Amino acid sequence: MDRRLLATLFAAAAACAPSALAESPTAAALEAIRPQALRAHVAFLADDLLEGRGTATRGHEIAARYVAAQFEALGLEPAGTGGTWFQRVPLRRAEIVKEGSALTLTVGGRLRELVPGRDFVSLPDARREQTEVAAAVVYAGFGISAPELRHDDYAGADVHGKVVALLLGAPASFPDDQRAYYSSRQLKAETAAARGAVGLVFVLSPPEEKLFPFARIADSLQAGSMYWLDEHGNPDGLPASLRGRAVLSGEGAQALFAGSPGALDEAFKNAAAGKAGPLALRAEARLQTASRHTTVESPNVLAVLRGSDPVLGKEYVVLSAHLDHLGIGPAKDGDAIYNGAYDNASGTAGILEIARALAALPHRPRRSILFAAVTAEEKGLLGAEYFTRYPTVPIENIVADLNMDMFLTLFPVKDVVAFGGEHSSLGSVVKEAADRLGLEVSPDPFPEEAVFIRADHYAFVKKGIPAVTLSCGLQSADPKMDGSALFRGWLANVYHSPKDDMAQPMDFESAAKIARLYFLMADEIADAARRPTWNPGDIFGARFAR
Ligand SMILES: [Zn+2]
């Protein structure tokens, strides 16, 4: 524990009076995180004038300038490239050209052209504008090879030169975060490519279809997909050997399995039971994909509060939050601006006010603190991934990432959830800070949503850096408000819609509480003698730690 905090707690215990707590520097800093200030940042960032802060839009650029101006006003140092506040992330947008894209099946000698939008949607190719592949199809369950869980969907299968058909998701029997890890579409593509597959079609199982309806997947692909480009201009995370990828609807899957009666139901039954195993289908698939490419760029905004210790000051605690949102999209009730007030103007406001509180401490923490307002999270954590691939400080000196994504304070919060907390010593840091603020720490209420791999902290996890994203739990401190119902209602009706704006209920007292929680954690980690560690035997520590 940090010595100042320890002294504070002793003082508080001795005096048994709130005034003792209020006089300590950390307590004063906690008070300096004000609900009104958070509200002001959110109101600016979520204003219609910023047009939803879409990646590589003018609105996002203005938001980035705003954040940089705040950092500068606080007296932080720029930590972007070339002494600037910005790290420009090169990106490629790939969109499907409908006219040149098709999926044709040959089942039992009969040719069948599937209907785009109804039977399937093609996934764009960010490497080639024109690509084509034709091969026999092998169904390989979830496409997961997890020796530590004794699960191998490829056992006994030869998929070399084949198109693989895979289910989205992962067995419900897997522990939550491993389920999240193995459900990554990118990992599935890499696993298939490593076994020699040349194409990939995804099949939606009934539980996945419920979570991510085919129509919603098709909708989300309308805007195209984005990839960050490496120093050679190649898109990251897309195996070159896969020459066609698509997602099938229920009808599409029926057509694919038509030559093997009963096999699709059997496959779903096995998937529900978590059973692995491949199946050769009597089908051949031809995928033709035409993609349109556009190259753009978008900034991460980076700043440092220099640590006070000559040695530990060379290490960094990262506080991150994505600044981008969805921009302008399909209109709903006459509104086409996806303001992203909660997602994630709230988290950005959080890092700004935490930066203010940390910068105002009379004794700076020993380690440096790097603030990162990253871009293109909504495009697949691209800004955070790019930063961890091309870090502007030595990556081995980053000791932790505390990520803020949606301070969803629809009601007075009573508890928080720490995604990733159970894998490292950060779990106990969260617990201590939460105790101090009278908040409870609850388990993940929606493990099937795989939040662990869907927030920016995961880019740091993949580089072996302990990391967490906190979210409010489902408990309301106001007995008249049903936290769980409000949370679920918001996810169903407001999340990723133009309604995530300033007209909705936002409890900024609670938002300040969560910001204070992050402040205490950052201060504790930055001042501790030892850097955070992965828990002994932790699966993610073992997989990714340096
Ligand atoms: Zn989002």
PDB file of N, CA and C in Angstrom, residues 329-382:
ATOM      1  N   GLY A 329     -24.740   7.691 -38.540  1.00  0.00           N
ATOM      2  CA  GLY A 329     -25.151   6.379 -39.049  1.00  0.00           C
ATOM      3  C   GLY A 329     -26.609   6.379 -39.449  1.00  0.00           C
ATOM      4  N   PRO A 330     -27.194   5.172 -39.606  1.00  0.00           N
ATOM      5  CA  PRO A 330     -28.610   5.096 -39.977  1.00  0.00           C
ATOM      6  C   PRO A 330     -29.479   5.852 -38.957  1.00  0.00           C
ATOM      7  N   ALA A 331     -30.392   6.688 -39.465  1.00  0.00           N
ATOM      8  CA  ALA A 331     -31.236   7.490 -38.571  1.00  0.00           C
ATOM      9  C   ALA A 331     -32.222   6.599 -37.819  1.00  0.00           C
ATOM     10  N   LYS A 332     -32.424   6.934 -36.542  1.00  0.00           N
ATOM     11  CA  LYS A 332     -33.479   6.288 -35.746  1.00  0.00           C
ATOM     12  C   LYS A 332     -34.337   7.414 -35.186  1.00  0.00           C
ATOM     13  N   ASP A 333     -35.637   7.354 -35.426  1.00  0.00           N
ATOM     14  CA  ASP A 333     -36.542   8.433 -35.010  1.00  0.00           C
ATOM     15  C   ASP A 333     -36.030   9.807 -35.455  1.00  0.00           C
ATOM     16  N   GLY A 334     -35.517   9.865 -36.667  1.00  0.00           N
ATOM     17  CA  GLY A 334     -35.097  11.145 -37.228  1.00  0.00           C
ATOM     18  C   GLY A 334     -33.749  11.659 -36.738  1.00  0.00           C
ATOM     19  N   ASP A 335     -33.035  10.843 -35.943  1.00  0.00           N
ATOM     20  CA  ASP A 335     -31.738  11.272 -35.401  1.00  0.00           C
ATOM     21  C   ASP A 335     -30.652  10.344 -35.937  1.00  0.00           C
ATOM     22  N   ALA A 336     -29.654  10.930 -36.607  1.00  0.00           N
ATOM     23  CA  ALA A 336     -28.604  10.101 -37.220  1.00  0.00           C
ATOM     24  C   ALA A 336     -27.257  10.261 -36.520  1.00  0.00           C
ATOM     25  N   ILE A 337     -27.218  11.088 -35.458  1.00  0.00           N
ATOM     26  CA  ILE A 337     -25.943  11.313 -34.772  1.00  0.00           C
ATOM     27  C   ILE A 337     -25.832  10.381 -33.565  1.00  0.00           C
ATOM     28  N   TYR A 338     -24.804   9.563 -33.602  1.00  0.00           N
ATOM     29  CA  TYR A 338     -24.549   8.612 -32.516  1.00  0.00           C
ATOM     30  C   TYR A 338     -23.596   9.307 -31.535  1.00  0.00           C
ATOM     31  N   ASN A 339     -24.196  10.053 -30.588  1.00  0.00           N
ATOM     32  CA  ASN A 339     -23.410  10.962 -29.743  1.00  0.00           C
ATOM     33  C   ASN A 339     -22.416  10.271 -28.821  1.00  0.00           C
ATOM     34  N   GLY A 340     -22.759   9.062 -28.379  1.00  0.00           N
ATOM     35  CA  GLY A 340     -21.835   8.332 -27.506  1.00  0.00           C
ATOM     36  C   GLY A 340     -21.522   9.078 -26.222  1.00  0.00           C
ATOM     37  N   ALA A 341     -22.575   9.488 -25.506  1.00  0.00           N
ATOM     38  CA  ALA A 341     -22.371  10.198 -24.238  1.00  0.00           C
ATOM     39  C   ALA A 341     -21.768   9.241 -23.197  1.00  0.00           C
ATOM     40  N   TYR A 342     -22.433   8.118 -22.979  1.00  0.00           N
ATOM     41  CA  TYR A 342     -21.833   7.111 -22.102  1.00  0.00           C
ATOM     42  C   TYR A 342     -20.642   6.445 -22.798  1.00  0.00           C
ATOM     43  N   ASP A 343     -20.818   6.165 -24.098  1.00  0.00           N
ATOM     44  CA  ASP A 343     -19.853   5.352 -24.869  1.00  0.00           C
ATOM     45  C   ASP A 343     -19.085   6.241 -25.843  1.00  0.00           C
ATOM     46  N   ASN A 344     -17.993   6.872 -25.515  1.00  0.00           N
ATOM     47  CA  ASN A 344     -17.312   6.790 -24.262  1.00  0.00           C
ATOM     48  C   ASN A 344     -16.831   8.202 -23.868  1.00  0.00           C
ATOM     49  N   ALA A 345     -17.773   9.205 -24.069  1.00  0.00           N
ATOM     50  CA  ALA A 345     -17.449  10.540 -23.563  1.00  0.00           C
ATOM     51  C   ALA A 345     -17.269  10.451 -22.052  1.00  0.00           C
ATOM     52  N   SER A 346     -18.031   9.543 -21.414  1.00  0.00           N
ATOM     53  CA  SER A 346     -17.963   9.441 -19.948  1.00  0.00           C
ATOM     54  C   SER A 346     -16.577   8.990 -19.481  1.00  0.00           C
ATOM     55  N   GLY A 347     -16.009   7.974 -20.131  1.00  0.00           N
ATOM     56  CA  GLY A 347     -14.678   7.494 -19.737  1.00  0.00           C
ATOM     57  C   GLY A 347     -13.598   8.521 -20.043  1.00  0.00           C
ATOM     58  N   THR A 348     -13.764   9.246 -21.169  1.00  0.00           N
ATOM     59  CA  THR A 348     -12.797  10.287 -21.523  1.00  0.00           C
ATOM     60  C   THR A 348     -12.834  11.400 -20.484  1.00  0.00           C
ATOM     61  N   ALA A 349     -14.052  11.797 -20.093  1.00  0.00           N
ATOM     62  CA  ALA A 349     -14.194  12.798 -19.029  1.00  0.00           C
ATOM     63  C   ALA A 349     -13.499  12.288 -17.770  1.00  0.00           C
ATOM     64  N   GLY A 350     -13.637  10.984 -17.519  1.00  0.00           N
ATOM     65  CA  GLY A 350     -12.981  10.377 -16.358  1.00  0.00           C
ATOM     66  C   GLY A 350     -11.477  10.576 -16.388  1.00  0.00           C
ATOM     67  N   ILE A 351     -10.809  10.250 -17.518  1.00  0.00           N
ATOM     68  CA  ILE A 351      -9.343  10.411 -17.502  1.00  0.00           C
ATOM     69  C   ILE A 351      -8.956  11.882 -17.355  1.00  0.00           C
ATOM     70  N   LEU A 352      -9.741  12.788 -17.926  1.00  0.00           N
ATOM     71  CA  LEU A 352      -9.391  14.211 -17.805  1.00  0.00           C
ATOM     72  C   LEU A 352      -9.436  14.676 -16.344  1.00  0.00           C
ATOM     73  N   GLU A 353     -10.481  14.288 -15.625  1.00  0.00           N
ATOM     74  CA  GLU A 353     -10.598  14.751 -14.235  1.00  0.00           C
ATOM     75  C   GLU A 353      -9.649  13.990 -13.299  1.00  0.00           C
ATOM     76  N   ILE A 354      -9.347  12.739 -13.615  1.00  0.00           N
ATOM     77  CA  ILE A 354      -8.355  11.998 -12.819  1.00  0.00           C
ATOM     78  C   ILE A 354      -6.984  12.630 -13.050  1.00  0.00           C
ATOM     79  N   ALA A 355      -6.709  13.024 -14.293  1.00  0.00           N
ATOM     80  CA  ALA A 355      -5.441  13.697 -14.596  1.00  0.00           C
ATOM     81  C   ALA A 355      -5.336  14.984 -13.789  1.00  0.00           C
ATOM     82  N   ARG A 356      -6.445  15.726 -13.718  1.00  0.00           N
ATOM     83  CA  ARG A 356      -6.429  16.979 -12.956  1.00  0.00           C
ATOM     84  C   ARG A 356      -6.094  16.689 -11.481  1.00  0.00           C
ATOM     85  N   ALA A 357      -6.751  15.681 -10.920  1.00  0.00           N
ATOM     86  CA  ALA A 357      -6.556  15.366  -9.494  1.00  0.00           C
ATOM     87  C   ALA A 357      -5.124  14.884  -9.236  1.00  0.00           C
ATOM     88  N   LEU A 358      -4.592  14.058 -10.132  1.00  0.00           N
ATOM     89  CA  LEU A 358      -3.223  13.545  -9.937  1.00  0.00           C
ATOM     90  C   LEU A 358      -2.196  14.669 -10.084  1.00  0.00           C
ATOM     91  N   ALA A 359      -2.438  15.544 -11.066  1.00  0.00           N
ATOM     92  CA  ALA A 359      -1.489  16.635 -11.311  1.00  0.00           C
ATOM     93  C   ALA A 359      -1.478  17.630 -10.148  1.00  0.00           C
ATOM     94  N   ALA A 360      -2.589  17.678  -9.390  1.00  0.00           N
ATOM     95  CA  ALA A 360      -2.698  18.644  -8.298  1.00  0.00           C
ATOM     96  C   ALA A 360      -2.155  18.112  -6.968  1.00  0.00           C
ATOM     97  N   LEU A 361      -1.754  16.829  -6.937  1.00  0.00           N
ATOM     98  CA  LEU A 361      -1.232  16.272  -5.680  1.00  0.00           C
ATOM     99  C   LEU A 361       0.039  17.012  -5.254  1.00  0.00           C
ATOM    100  N   PRO A 362       0.172  17.343  -3.977  1.00  0.00           N
ATOM    101  CA  PRO A 362       1.403  18.028  -3.541  1.00  0.00           C
ATOM    102  C   PRO A 362       2.645  17.150  -3.730  1.00  0.00           C
ATOM    103  N   HIS A 363       2.508  15.820  -3.548  1.00  0.00           N
ATOM    104  CA  HIS A 363       3.618  14.904  -3.826  1.00  0.00           C
ATOM    105  C   HIS A 363       3.202  14.031  -4.997  1.00  0.00           C
ATOM    106  N   ARG A 364       3.912  14.164  -6.091  1.00  0.00           N
ATOM    107  CA  ARG A 364       3.558  13.344  -7.256  1.00  0.00           C
ATOM    108  C   ARG A 364       3.853  11.878  -6.967  1.00  0.00           C
ATOM    109  N   PRO A 365       3.064  10.970  -7.540  1.00  0.00           N
ATOM    110  CA  PRO A 365       3.371   9.551  -7.395  1.00  0.00           C
ATOM    111  C   PRO A 365       4.756   9.242  -7.974  1.00  0.00           C
ATOM    112  N   ARG A 366       5.348   8.127  -7.540  1.00  0.00           N
ATOM    113  CA  ARG A 366       6.715   7.810  -7.946  1.00  0.00           C
ATOM    114  C   ARG A 366       6.808   7.416  -9.424  1.00  0.00           C
ATOM    115  N   ARG A 367       5.853   6.610  -9.878  1.00  0.00           N
ATOM    116  CA  ARG A 367       5.881   6.236 -11.300  1.00  0.00           C
ATOM    117  C   ARG A 367       5.191   7.312 -12.130  1.00  0.00           C
ATOM    118  N   SER A 368       5.509   7.319 -13.423  1.00  0.00           N
ATOM    119  CA  SER A 368       4.827   8.237 -14.331  1.00  0.00           C
ATOM    120  C   SER A 368       3.455   7.674 -14.689  1.00  0.00           C
ATOM    121  N   ILE A 369       2.570   8.562 -15.075  1.00  0.00           N
ATOM    122  CA  ILE A 369       1.236   8.135 -15.495  1.00  0.00           C
ATOM    123  C   ILE A 369       1.021   8.602 -16.920  1.00  0.00           C
ATOM    124  N   LEU A 370       0.671   7.658 -17.795  1.00  0.00           N
ATOM    125  CA  LEU A 370       0.460   7.987 -19.199  1.00  0.00           C
ATOM    126  C   LEU A 370      -1.041   7.942 -19.484  1.00  0.00           C
ATOM    127  N   PHE A 371      -1.566   9.071 -19.971  1.00  0.00           N
ATOM    128  CA  PHE A 371      -2.985   9.158 -20.293  1.00  0.00           C
ATOM    129  C   PHE A 371      -3.161   8.927 -21.795  1.00  0.00           C
ATOM    130  N   ALA A 372      -4.060   8.031 -22.140  1.00  0.00           N
ATOM    131  CA  ALA A 372      -4.237   7.673 -23.550  1.00  0.00           C
ATOM    132  C   ALA A 372      -5.712   7.740 -23.924  1.00  0.00           C
ATOM    133  N   ALA A 373      -6.074   8.745 -24.736  1.00  0.00           N
ATOM    134  CA  ALA A 373      -7.436   8.820 -25.281  1.00  0.00           C
ATOM    135  C   ALA A 373      -7.353   8.208 -26.678  1.00  0.00           C
ATOM    136  N   VAL A 374      -7.647   6.910 -26.748  1.00  0.00           N
ATOM    137  CA  VAL A 374      -7.348   6.165 -27.975  1.00  0.00           C
ATOM    138  C   VAL A 374      -8.491   6.222 -28.985  1.00  0.00           C
ATOM    139  N   THR A 375      -8.147   5.951 -30.229  1.00  0.00           N
ATOM    140  CA  THR A 375      -9.127   6.016 -31.317  1.00  0.00           C
ATOM    141  C   THR A 375      -9.552   4.609 -31.762  1.00  0.00           C
ATOM    142  N   ALA A 376     -10.584   4.564 -32.592  1.00  0.00           N
ATOM    143  CA  ALA A 376     -10.993   3.362 -33.325  1.00  0.00           C
ATOM    144  C   ALA A 376     -11.276   2.149 -32.450  1.00  0.00           C
ATOM    145  N   GLU A 377     -11.725   2.401 -31.217  1.00  0.00           N
ATOM    146  CA  GLU A 377     -12.142   1.274 -30.371  1.00  0.00           C
ATOM    147  C   GLU A 377     -13.344   0.589 -30.996  1.00  0.00           C
ATOM    148  N   GLU A 378     -14.260   1.423 -31.493  1.00  0.00           N
ATOM    149  CA  GLU A 378     -15.496   0.864 -32.059  1.00  0.00           C
ATOM    150  C   GLU A 378     -15.228   0.073 -33.339  1.00  0.00           C
ATOM    151  N   LYS A 379     -14.029   0.220 -33.899  1.00  0.00           N
ATOM    152  CA  LYS A 379     -13.658  -0.528 -35.102  1.00  0.00           C
ATOM    153  C   LYS A 379     -12.891  -1.794 -34.737  1.00  0.00           C
ATOM    154  N   GLY A 380     -12.773  -2.080 -33.448  1.00  0.00           N
ATOM    155  CA  GLY A 380     -12.083  -3.299 -33.029  1.00  0.00           C
ATOM    156  C   GLY A 380     -10.817  -3.039 -32.226  1.00  0.00           C
ATOM    157  N   LEU A 381     -10.874  -2.110 -31.300  1.00  0.00           N
ATOM    158  CA  LEU A 381      -9.745  -1.804 -30.394  1.00  0.00           C
ATOM    159  C   LEU A 381      -8.495  -1.403 -31.164  1.00  0.00           C
ATOM    160  N   LEU A 382      -8.649  -0.731 -32.317  1.00  0.00           N
ATOM    161  CA  LEU A 382      -7.500  -0.514 -33.198  1.00  0.00           C
ATOM    162  C   LEU A 382      -6.499   0.491 -32.637  1.00  0.00           C
TER     163      LEU A 382
END
